[in-house]
Short mmCIF file of C-alpha atoms and ligand atoms in Angstrom, two decimals:
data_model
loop_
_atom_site.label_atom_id
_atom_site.label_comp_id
_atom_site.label_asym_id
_atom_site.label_seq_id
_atom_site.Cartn_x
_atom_site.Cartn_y
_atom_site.Cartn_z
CA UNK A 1 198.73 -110.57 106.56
CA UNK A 2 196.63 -107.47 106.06
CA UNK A 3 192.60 -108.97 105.78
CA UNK A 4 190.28 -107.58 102.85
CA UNK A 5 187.28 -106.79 103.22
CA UNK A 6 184.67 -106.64 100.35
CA UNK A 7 180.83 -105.95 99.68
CA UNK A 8 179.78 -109.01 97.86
CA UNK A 9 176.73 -108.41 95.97
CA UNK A 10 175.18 -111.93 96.61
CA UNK A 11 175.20 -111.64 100.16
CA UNK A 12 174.84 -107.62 100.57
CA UNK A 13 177.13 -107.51 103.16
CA UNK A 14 180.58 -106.98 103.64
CA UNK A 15 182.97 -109.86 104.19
CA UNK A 16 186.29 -110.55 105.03
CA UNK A 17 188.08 -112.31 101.94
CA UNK A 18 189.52 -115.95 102.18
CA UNK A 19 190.50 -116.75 98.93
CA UNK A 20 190.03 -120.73 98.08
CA UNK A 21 193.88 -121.10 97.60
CA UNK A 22 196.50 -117.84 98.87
CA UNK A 23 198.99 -119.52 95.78
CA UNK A 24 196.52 -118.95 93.31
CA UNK A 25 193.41 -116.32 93.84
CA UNK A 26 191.63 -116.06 90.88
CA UNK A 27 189.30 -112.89 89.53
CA UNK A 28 187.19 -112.59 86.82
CA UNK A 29 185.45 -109.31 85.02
CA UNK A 30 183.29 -108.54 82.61
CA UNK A 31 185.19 -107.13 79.55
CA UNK A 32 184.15 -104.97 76.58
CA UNK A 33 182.72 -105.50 73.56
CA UNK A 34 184.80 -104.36 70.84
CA UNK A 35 183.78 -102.29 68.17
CA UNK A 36 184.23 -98.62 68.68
CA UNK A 37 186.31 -96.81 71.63
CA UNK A 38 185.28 -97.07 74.90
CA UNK A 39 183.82 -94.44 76.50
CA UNK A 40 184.68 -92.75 79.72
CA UNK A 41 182.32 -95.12 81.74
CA UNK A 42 183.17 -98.54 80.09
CA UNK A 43 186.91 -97.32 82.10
CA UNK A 44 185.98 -97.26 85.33
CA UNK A 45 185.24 -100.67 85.56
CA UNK A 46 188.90 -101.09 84.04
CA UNK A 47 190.36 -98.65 86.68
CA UNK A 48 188.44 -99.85 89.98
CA UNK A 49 189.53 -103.46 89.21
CA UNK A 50 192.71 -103.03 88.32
CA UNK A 51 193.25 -101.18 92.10
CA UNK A 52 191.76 -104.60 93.53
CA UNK A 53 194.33 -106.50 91.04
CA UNK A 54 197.17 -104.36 92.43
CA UNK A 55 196.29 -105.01 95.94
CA UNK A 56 195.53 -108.61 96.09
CA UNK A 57 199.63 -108.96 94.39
CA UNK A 58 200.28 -106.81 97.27
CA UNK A 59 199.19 -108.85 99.96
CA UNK A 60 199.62 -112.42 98.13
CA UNK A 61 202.27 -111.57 96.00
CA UNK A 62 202.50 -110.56 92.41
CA UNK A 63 202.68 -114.36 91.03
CA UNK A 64 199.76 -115.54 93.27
CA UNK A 65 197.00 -113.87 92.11
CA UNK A 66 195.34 -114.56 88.10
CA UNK A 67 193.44 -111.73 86.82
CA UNK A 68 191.20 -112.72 83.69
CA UNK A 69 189.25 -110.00 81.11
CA UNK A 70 187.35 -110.96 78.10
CA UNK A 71 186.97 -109.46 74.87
CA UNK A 72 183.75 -110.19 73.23
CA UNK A 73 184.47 -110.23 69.85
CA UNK A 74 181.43 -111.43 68.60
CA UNK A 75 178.14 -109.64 68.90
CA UNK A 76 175.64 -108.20 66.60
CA UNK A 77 176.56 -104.54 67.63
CA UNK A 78 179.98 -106.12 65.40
CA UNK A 79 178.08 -107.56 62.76
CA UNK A 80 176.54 -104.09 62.16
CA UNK A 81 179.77 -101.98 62.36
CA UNK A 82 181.07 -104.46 59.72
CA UNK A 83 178.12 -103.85 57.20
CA UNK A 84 178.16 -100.01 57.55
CA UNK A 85 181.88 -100.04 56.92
CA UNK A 86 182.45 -102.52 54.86
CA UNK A 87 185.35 -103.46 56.77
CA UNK A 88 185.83 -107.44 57.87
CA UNK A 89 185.02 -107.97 61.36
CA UNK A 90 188.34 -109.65 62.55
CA UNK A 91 190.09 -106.22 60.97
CA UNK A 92 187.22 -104.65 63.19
CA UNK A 93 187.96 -106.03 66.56
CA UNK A 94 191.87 -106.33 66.14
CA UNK A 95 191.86 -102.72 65.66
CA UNK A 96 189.29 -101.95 68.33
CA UNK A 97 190.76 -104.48 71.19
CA UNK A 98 194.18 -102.73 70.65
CA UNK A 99 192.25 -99.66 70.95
CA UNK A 100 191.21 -100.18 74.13
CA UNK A 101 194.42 -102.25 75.78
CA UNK A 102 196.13 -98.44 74.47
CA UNK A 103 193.62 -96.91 76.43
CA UNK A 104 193.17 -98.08 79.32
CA UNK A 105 196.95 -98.65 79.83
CA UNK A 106 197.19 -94.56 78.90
CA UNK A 107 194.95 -95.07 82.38
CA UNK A 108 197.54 -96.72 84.00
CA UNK A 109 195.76 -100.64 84.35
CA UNK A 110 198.17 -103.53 83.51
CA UNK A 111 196.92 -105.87 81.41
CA UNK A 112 195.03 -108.94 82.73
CA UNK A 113 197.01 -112.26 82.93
CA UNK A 114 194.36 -113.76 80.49
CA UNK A 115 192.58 -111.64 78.15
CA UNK A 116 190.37 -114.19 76.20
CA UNK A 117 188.84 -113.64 73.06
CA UNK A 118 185.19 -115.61 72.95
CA UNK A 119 185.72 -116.68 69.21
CA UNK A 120 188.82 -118.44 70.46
CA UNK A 121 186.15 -120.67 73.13
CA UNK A 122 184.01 -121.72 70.62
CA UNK A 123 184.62 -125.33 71.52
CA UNK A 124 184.22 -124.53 75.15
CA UNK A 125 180.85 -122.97 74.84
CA UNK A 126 179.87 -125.49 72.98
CA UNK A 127 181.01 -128.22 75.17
CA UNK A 128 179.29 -126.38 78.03
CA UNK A 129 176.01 -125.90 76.27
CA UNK A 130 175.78 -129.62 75.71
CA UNK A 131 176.33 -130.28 79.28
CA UNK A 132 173.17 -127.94 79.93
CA UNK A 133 170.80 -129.89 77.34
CA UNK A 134 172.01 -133.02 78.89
CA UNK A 135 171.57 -132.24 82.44
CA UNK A 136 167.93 -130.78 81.61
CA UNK A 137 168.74 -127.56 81.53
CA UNK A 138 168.43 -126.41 78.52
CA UNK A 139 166.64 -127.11 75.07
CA UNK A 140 167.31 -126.92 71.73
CA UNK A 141 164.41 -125.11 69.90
CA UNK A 142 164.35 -124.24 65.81
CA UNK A 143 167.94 -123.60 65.73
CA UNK A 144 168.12 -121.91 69.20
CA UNK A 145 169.41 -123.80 72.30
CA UNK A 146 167.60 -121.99 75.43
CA UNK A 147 168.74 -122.10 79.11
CA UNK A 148 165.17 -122.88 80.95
CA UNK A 149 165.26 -120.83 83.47
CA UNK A 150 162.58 -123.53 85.53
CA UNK A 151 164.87 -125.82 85.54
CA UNK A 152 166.80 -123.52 88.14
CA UNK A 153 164.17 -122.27 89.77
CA UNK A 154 165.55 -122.04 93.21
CA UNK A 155 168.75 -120.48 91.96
CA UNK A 156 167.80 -117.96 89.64
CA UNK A 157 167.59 -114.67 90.72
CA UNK A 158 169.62 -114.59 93.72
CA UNK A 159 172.36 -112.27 92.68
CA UNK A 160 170.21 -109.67 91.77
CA UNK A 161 167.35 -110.58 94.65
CA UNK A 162 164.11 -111.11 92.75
CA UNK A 163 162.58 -114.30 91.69
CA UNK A 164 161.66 -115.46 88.53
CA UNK A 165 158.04 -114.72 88.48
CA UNK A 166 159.04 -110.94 89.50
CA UNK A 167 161.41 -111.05 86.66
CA UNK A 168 159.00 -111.84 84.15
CA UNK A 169 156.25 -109.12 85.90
CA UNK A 170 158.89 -106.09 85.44
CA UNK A 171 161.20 -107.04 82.33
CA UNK A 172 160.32 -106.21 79.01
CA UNK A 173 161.69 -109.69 77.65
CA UNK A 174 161.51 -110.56 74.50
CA UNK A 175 158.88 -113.66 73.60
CA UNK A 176 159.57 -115.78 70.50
CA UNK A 177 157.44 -118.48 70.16
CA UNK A 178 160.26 -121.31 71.14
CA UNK A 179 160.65 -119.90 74.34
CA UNK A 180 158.98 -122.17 77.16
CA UNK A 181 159.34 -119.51 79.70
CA UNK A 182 159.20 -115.80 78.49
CA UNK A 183 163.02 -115.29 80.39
CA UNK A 184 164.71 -118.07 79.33
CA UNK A 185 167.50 -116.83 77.33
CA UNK A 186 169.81 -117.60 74.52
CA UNK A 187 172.56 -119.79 74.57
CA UNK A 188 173.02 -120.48 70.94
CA UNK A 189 171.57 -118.91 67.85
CA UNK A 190 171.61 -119.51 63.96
CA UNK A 191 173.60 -117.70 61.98
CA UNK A 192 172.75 -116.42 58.57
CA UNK A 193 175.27 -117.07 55.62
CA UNK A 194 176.75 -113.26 56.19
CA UNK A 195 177.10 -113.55 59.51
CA UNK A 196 180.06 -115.04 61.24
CA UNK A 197 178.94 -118.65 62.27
CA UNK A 198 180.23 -122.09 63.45
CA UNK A 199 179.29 -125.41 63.11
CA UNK A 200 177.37 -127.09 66.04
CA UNK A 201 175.35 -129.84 66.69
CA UNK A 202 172.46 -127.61 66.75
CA UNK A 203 173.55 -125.95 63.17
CA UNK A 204 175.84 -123.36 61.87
CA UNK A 205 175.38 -120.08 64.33
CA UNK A 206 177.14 -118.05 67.52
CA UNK A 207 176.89 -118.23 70.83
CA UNK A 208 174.82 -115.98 72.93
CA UNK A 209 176.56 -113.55 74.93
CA UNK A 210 176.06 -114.85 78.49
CA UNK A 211 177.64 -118.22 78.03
CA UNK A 212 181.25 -116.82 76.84
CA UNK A 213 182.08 -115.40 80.26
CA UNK A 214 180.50 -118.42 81.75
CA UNK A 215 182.84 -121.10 79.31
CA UNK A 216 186.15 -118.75 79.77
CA UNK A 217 186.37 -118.30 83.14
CA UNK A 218 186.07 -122.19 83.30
CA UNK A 219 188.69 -123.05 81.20
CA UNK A 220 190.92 -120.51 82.73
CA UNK A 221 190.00 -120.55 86.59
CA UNK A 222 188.29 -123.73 87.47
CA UNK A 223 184.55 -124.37 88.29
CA UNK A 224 185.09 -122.32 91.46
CA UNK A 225 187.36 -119.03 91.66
CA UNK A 226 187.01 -116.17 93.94
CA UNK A 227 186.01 -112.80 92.48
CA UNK A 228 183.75 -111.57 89.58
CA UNK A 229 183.46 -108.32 88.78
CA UNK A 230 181.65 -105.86 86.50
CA UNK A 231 179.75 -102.56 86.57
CA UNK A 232 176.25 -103.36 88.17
CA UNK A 233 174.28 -102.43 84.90
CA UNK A 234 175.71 -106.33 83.94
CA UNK A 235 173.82 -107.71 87.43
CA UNK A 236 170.69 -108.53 85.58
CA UNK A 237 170.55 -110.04 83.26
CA UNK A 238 173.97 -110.82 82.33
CA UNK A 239 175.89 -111.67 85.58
CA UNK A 240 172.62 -113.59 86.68
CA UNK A 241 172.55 -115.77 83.17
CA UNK A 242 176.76 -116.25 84.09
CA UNK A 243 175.75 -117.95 87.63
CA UNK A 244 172.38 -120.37 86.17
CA UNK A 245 174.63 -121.71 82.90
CA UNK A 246 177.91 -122.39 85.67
CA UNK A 247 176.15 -123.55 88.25
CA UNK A 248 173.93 -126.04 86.39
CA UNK A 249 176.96 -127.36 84.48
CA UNK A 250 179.10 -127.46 87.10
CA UNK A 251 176.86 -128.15 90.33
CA UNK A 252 179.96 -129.03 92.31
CA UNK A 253 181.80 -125.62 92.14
CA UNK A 254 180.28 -122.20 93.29
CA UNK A 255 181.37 -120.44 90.21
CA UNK A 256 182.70 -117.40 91.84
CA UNK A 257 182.21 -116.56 95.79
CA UNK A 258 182.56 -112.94 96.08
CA UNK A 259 180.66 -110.61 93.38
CA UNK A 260 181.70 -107.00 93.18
CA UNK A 261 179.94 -104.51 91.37
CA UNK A 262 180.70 -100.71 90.48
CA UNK A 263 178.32 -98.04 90.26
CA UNK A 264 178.42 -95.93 86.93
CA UNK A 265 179.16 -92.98 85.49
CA UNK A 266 177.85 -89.50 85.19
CA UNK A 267 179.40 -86.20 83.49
CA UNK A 268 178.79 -83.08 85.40
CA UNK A 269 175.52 -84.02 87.04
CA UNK A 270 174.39 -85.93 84.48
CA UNK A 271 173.56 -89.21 82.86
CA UNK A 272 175.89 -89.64 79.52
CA UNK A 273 174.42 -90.08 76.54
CA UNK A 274 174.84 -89.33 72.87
CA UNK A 275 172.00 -87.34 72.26
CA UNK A 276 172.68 -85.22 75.29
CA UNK A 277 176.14 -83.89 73.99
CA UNK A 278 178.05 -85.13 77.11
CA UNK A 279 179.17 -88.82 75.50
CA UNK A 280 183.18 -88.61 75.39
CA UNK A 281 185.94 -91.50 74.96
CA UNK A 282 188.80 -91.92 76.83
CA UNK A 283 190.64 -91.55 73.54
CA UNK A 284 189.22 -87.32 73.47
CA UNK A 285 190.03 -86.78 77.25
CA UNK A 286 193.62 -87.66 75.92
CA UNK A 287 193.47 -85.92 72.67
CA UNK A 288 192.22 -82.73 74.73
CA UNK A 289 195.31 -82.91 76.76
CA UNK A 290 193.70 -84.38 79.46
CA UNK A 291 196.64 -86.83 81.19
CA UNK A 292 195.67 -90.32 81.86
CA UNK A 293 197.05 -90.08 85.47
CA UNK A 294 194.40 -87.30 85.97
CA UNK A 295 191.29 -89.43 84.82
CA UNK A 296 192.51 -92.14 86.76
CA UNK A 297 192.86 -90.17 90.15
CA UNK A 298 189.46 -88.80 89.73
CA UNK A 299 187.87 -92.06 89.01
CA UNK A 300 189.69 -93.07 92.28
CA UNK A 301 188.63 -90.26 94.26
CA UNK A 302 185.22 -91.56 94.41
CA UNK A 303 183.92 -94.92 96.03
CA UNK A 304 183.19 -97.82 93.27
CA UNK A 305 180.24 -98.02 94.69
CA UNK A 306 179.14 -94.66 94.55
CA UNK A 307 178.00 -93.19 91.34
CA UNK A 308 180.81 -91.20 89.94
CA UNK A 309 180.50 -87.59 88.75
CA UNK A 310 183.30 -86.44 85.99
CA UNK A 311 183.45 -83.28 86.34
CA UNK A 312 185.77 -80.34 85.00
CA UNK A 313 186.81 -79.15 88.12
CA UNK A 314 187.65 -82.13 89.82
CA UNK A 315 190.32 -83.08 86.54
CA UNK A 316 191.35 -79.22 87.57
CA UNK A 317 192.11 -80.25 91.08
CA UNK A 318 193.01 -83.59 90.19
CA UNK A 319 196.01 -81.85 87.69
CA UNK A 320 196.95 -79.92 90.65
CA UNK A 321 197.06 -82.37 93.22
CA UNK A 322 199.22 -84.69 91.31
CA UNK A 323 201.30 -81.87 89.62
CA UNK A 324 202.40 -81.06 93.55
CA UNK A 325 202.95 -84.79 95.14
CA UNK A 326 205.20 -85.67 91.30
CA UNK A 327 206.93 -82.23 92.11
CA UNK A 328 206.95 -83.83 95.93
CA UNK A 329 208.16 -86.90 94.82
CA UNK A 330 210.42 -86.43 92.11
CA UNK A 331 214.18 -88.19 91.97
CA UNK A 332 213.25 -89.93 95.34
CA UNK A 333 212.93 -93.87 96.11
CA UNK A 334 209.80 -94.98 97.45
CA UNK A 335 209.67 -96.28 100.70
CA UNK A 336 210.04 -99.86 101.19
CA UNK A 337 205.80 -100.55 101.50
CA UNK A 338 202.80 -98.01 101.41
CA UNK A 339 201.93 -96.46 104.27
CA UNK A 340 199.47 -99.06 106.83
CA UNK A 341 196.85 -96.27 106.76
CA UNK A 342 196.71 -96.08 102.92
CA UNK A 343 196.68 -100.16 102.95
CA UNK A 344 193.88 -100.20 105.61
CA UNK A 345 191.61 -98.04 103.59
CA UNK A 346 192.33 -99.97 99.99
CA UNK A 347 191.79 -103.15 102.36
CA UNK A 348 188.19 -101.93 103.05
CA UNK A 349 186.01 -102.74 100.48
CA UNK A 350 188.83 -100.55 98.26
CA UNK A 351 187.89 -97.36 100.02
CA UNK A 352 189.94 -95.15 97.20
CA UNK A 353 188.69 -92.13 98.06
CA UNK A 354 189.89 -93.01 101.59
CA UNK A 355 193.27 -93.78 100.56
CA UNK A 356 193.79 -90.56 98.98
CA UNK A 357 192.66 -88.94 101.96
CA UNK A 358 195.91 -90.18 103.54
CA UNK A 359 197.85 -89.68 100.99
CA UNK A 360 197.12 -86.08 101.30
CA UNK A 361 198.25 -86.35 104.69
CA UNK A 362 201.90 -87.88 103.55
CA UNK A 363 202.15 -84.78 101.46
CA UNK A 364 201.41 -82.25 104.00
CA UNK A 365 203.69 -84.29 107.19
CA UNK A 366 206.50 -84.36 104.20
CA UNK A 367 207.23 -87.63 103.90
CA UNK A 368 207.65 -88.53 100.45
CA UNK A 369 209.05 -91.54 99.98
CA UNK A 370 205.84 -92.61 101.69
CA UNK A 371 203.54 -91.40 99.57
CA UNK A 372 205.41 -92.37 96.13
CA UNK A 373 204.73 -96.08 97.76
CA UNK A 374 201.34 -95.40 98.49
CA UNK A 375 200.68 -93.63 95.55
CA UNK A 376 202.11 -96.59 93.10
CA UNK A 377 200.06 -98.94 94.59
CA UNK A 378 196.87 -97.40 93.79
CA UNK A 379 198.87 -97.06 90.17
CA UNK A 380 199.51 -93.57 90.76
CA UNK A 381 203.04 -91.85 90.32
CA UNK A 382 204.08 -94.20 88.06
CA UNK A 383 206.88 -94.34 85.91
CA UNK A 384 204.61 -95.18 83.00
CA UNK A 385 201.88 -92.35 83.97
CA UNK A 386 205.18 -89.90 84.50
CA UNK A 387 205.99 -87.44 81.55
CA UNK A 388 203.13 -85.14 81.43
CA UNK A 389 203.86 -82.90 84.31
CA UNK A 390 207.73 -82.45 83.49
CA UNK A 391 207.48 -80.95 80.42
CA UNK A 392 205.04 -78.53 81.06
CA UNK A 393 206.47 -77.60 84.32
CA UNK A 394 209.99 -76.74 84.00
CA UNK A 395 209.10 -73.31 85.00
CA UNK A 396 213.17 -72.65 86.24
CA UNK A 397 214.00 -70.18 83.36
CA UNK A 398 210.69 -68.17 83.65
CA UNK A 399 211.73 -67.39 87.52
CA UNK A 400 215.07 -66.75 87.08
CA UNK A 401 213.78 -64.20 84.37
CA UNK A 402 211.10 -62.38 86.34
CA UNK A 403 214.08 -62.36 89.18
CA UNK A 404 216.15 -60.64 86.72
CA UNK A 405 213.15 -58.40 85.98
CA UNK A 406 213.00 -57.58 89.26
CA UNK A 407 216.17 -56.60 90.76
CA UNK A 408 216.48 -54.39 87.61
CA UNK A 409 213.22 -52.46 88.87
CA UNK A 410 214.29 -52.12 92.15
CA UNK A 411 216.93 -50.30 90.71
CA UNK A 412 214.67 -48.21 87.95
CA UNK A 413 211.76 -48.47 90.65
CA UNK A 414 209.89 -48.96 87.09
CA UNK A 415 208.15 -52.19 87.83
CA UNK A 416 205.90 -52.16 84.79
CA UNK A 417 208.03 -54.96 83.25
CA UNK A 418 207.56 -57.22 86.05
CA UNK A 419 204.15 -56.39 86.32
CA UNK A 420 203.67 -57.29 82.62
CA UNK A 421 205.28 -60.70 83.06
CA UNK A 422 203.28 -61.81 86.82
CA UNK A 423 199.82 -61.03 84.79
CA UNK A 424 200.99 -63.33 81.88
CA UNK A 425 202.02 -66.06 84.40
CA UNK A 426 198.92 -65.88 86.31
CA UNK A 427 197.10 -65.53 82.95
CA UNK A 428 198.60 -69.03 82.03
CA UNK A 429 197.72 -70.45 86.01
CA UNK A 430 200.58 -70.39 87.58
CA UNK A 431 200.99 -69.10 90.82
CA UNK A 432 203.84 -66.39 91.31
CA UNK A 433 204.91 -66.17 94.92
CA UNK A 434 207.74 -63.02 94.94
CA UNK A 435 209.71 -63.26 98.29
CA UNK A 436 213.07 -61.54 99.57
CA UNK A 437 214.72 -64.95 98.22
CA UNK A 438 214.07 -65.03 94.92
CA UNK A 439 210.65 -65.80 92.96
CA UNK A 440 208.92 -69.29 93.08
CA UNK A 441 206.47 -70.22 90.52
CA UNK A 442 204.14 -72.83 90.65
CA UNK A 443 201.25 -74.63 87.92
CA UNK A 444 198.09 -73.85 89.53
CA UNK A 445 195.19 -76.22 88.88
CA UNK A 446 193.88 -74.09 85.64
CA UNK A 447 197.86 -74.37 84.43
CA UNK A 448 197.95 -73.93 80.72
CA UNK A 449 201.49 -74.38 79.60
CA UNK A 450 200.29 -72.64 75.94
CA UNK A 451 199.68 -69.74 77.08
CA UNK A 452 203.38 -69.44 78.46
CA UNK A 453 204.70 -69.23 74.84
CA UNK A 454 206.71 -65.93 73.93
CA UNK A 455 207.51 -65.29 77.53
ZN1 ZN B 501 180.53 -111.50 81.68
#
């Protein structure tokens, strides 16, 4: 059985996997929030995960391994979008969770085996917050019930490698007055009439955010499971308020054993943000004509834990890459496995970038049926990612006409016509190769099938 390696965050080092039971290994990530589209960097986290998901069923089987993602669905980022609109929440985060399962499936991820919804776990977090009070860990203060971070003093901290006292030095936390310690944090809060609430034994309110992920992935994967995973801006303060609430509930389990994190995002050099001009969805990539295949190669091109640069030029070269090995590929089976080198890279620490590498090499040796296995298990060349390349690419008529074109001016020797016609082709990118054979053309990585219109 191939061996995984991964970099687990709590111990900075790279390990080989052993999940707690081969039947049944268990992962865990962070999901979104959901009241707008995501963005281009809330996908990677989507995308790099889903490549572990699809290798674990690989080497444990498809029905051994139980993926779970969250949907918060309640969260004052909500509550807002609901006032400005004047739309009701639930309408709110229907519409935006379907949103992003359209998305990110456009991206080629399958969907989770649990996708939990934290207004469906009220019970749960409440259950689990009582457990807290009652093993001294956390206190119910005017209306808020705070996890004390003291309490876990020896704990806290670890994931992200600072102690509390540091924590307190460098954050800017917020201090209400029932706070004991400046970082203890919230696991309950009132709510106000016209905000969504539940009863509790501490009054009608919501939970905080930390304790949803913590209560889930409980219910659905046991006090101890093997992998959580999330984009490292969730290390502190979120992933580290995940391990204090499920440890100190549940002092007999480790929570989860191996902690992956990805790095984020950037757009051509940059850091995205709004008020820079460089803050896109997934949703405009694919309204611009961008295909999802191509966002997900070049998310996969990098390491996940490298920051990743979207640039214009590598979705260029990313179109042309994958244009070729689906041209490559097409009408063939796939071999019977991926190819071991393709496997060995994925198997370290889901070297991507690696795996592509020798994919590259399938193409150029020939062997296609190799690299349509290799491809599909990194969730590329897929029958649901297929479509985009075919209908922009059936470039058979154009070549038979500048043939035509051709042997006509060889008769003429006027070769103005065919002249005409290889400047439109290359204006549109695509690559005209004229031999004693006949004419080949080929969509070159600036390919703009638009521009091919009254030829
Ligand atoms: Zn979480």
């Amino acid at each position: 059985m191939t061996t995984i390696k991964l970099h687990n965050t709590k111990s900075r080092t790279k390990e080989a996997f052993a999940p707690i039971d081969p039947n049944n290994v268990r992962m865990y990530v962070c999901g979104p929030t959901v009241y707008d589209r995501a963005h281009i960097g809330n996908a990677r986290p989507v995308v790099v995960f889903d490549v572990l998901f699809r290798l674990l069923r690989h080497v444990y089987g498809a029905d051994h391994v139980t993926y779970a993602r969250n949907f918060t669905d309640v969260d004052d980022k909500i509550n807002a979008r609901a006032k400005e609109s004047g739309r009701p929440i639930s309408e709110i985060t229907a519409e935006t969770s379907q949103w992003f399962l359209d998305d990110m499936g456009a991206l080629g991820a399958l969907e989770p085996t649990h996708m939990p919804r934290a207004t469906a776990y009220i019970p749960q977090m409440i259950a689990m917050i009582e457990e807290l009070i009652a093993k001294g860990h956390a206190y119910a203060a005017e209306r808020h019930v705070l996890f004390a971070v003291d309490s876990w003093k020896e704990g806290y901290g670890q994931l992200s490698g600072r102690s509390v006292d540091d924590m307190i030095a460098g954050a800017r936390v917020e201090v209400a007055p029932y706070k004991k310690n400046p970082m203890d944090f919230v696991l309950w809060k009132p709510s106000s009439e016209d905000l969504p609430g539940w009863d509790s034994p501490w009054g009608r309110g919501r939970p905080g955010w930390h304790i949803e992920c913590s209560a889930m992935s409980y219910d659905l994967l046991g006090e101890s499971f093997d992998i959580h995973g999330g984009g490292n801006d969730l290390m502190f303060p979120h992933h580290e308020n995940e391990i204090a609430q499920s440890c100190c509930a549940h002092p007999k389990g480790d929570f989860a054993r191996y902690w992956m994190h990805n790095e984020m995002l950037q757009v051509e050099g940059k850091k995205m943000s709004k008020s820079l001009g460089n803050f896109f969805t997934v949703r405009d990539l694919l309204e611009k004509g961008v295909p999802g295949e191509v966002v997900r190669f070049v998310f996969l091109s990098t390491h996940y834990r490298k920051p990743m640069d979207w640039t214009e030029r590598k979705a260029a070269e990313a179109e042309a890459t994958l244009r070729k090995w689906r041209a490559l590929t097409a009408g063939i089976e796939p071999a019977a496995s991926a190819a071991a080198a393709v496997i060995d890279a994925l198997a370290d620490d889901l070297n991507t970038a690696g795996a592509i590498a020798e994919m590259h090499k399938l193409a150029t040796s020939g062997d296609a049926a190799g690299l349509l296995a290799s491809g599909q298990l990194l969730g590329l060349l897929t029958a649901d990612l297929a479509g985009w390349e075919v209908q922009n690419v059936d470039l058979a008529p154009l070549a038979e006409k500048l043939a035509g074109l051709r042997a006509a001016a060889m008769e003429t020797k006027d070769f103005s016509a065919v002249d005409t016609m290889k400047a439109a082709l290359l204006a549109a990118g695509v690559e005209v190769r004229m031999s004693k054979t006949g004419v080949d053309l080929m969509p070159g990585a600036d390919f703009d099938a638009a521009k091919l219109e009254g030829l």
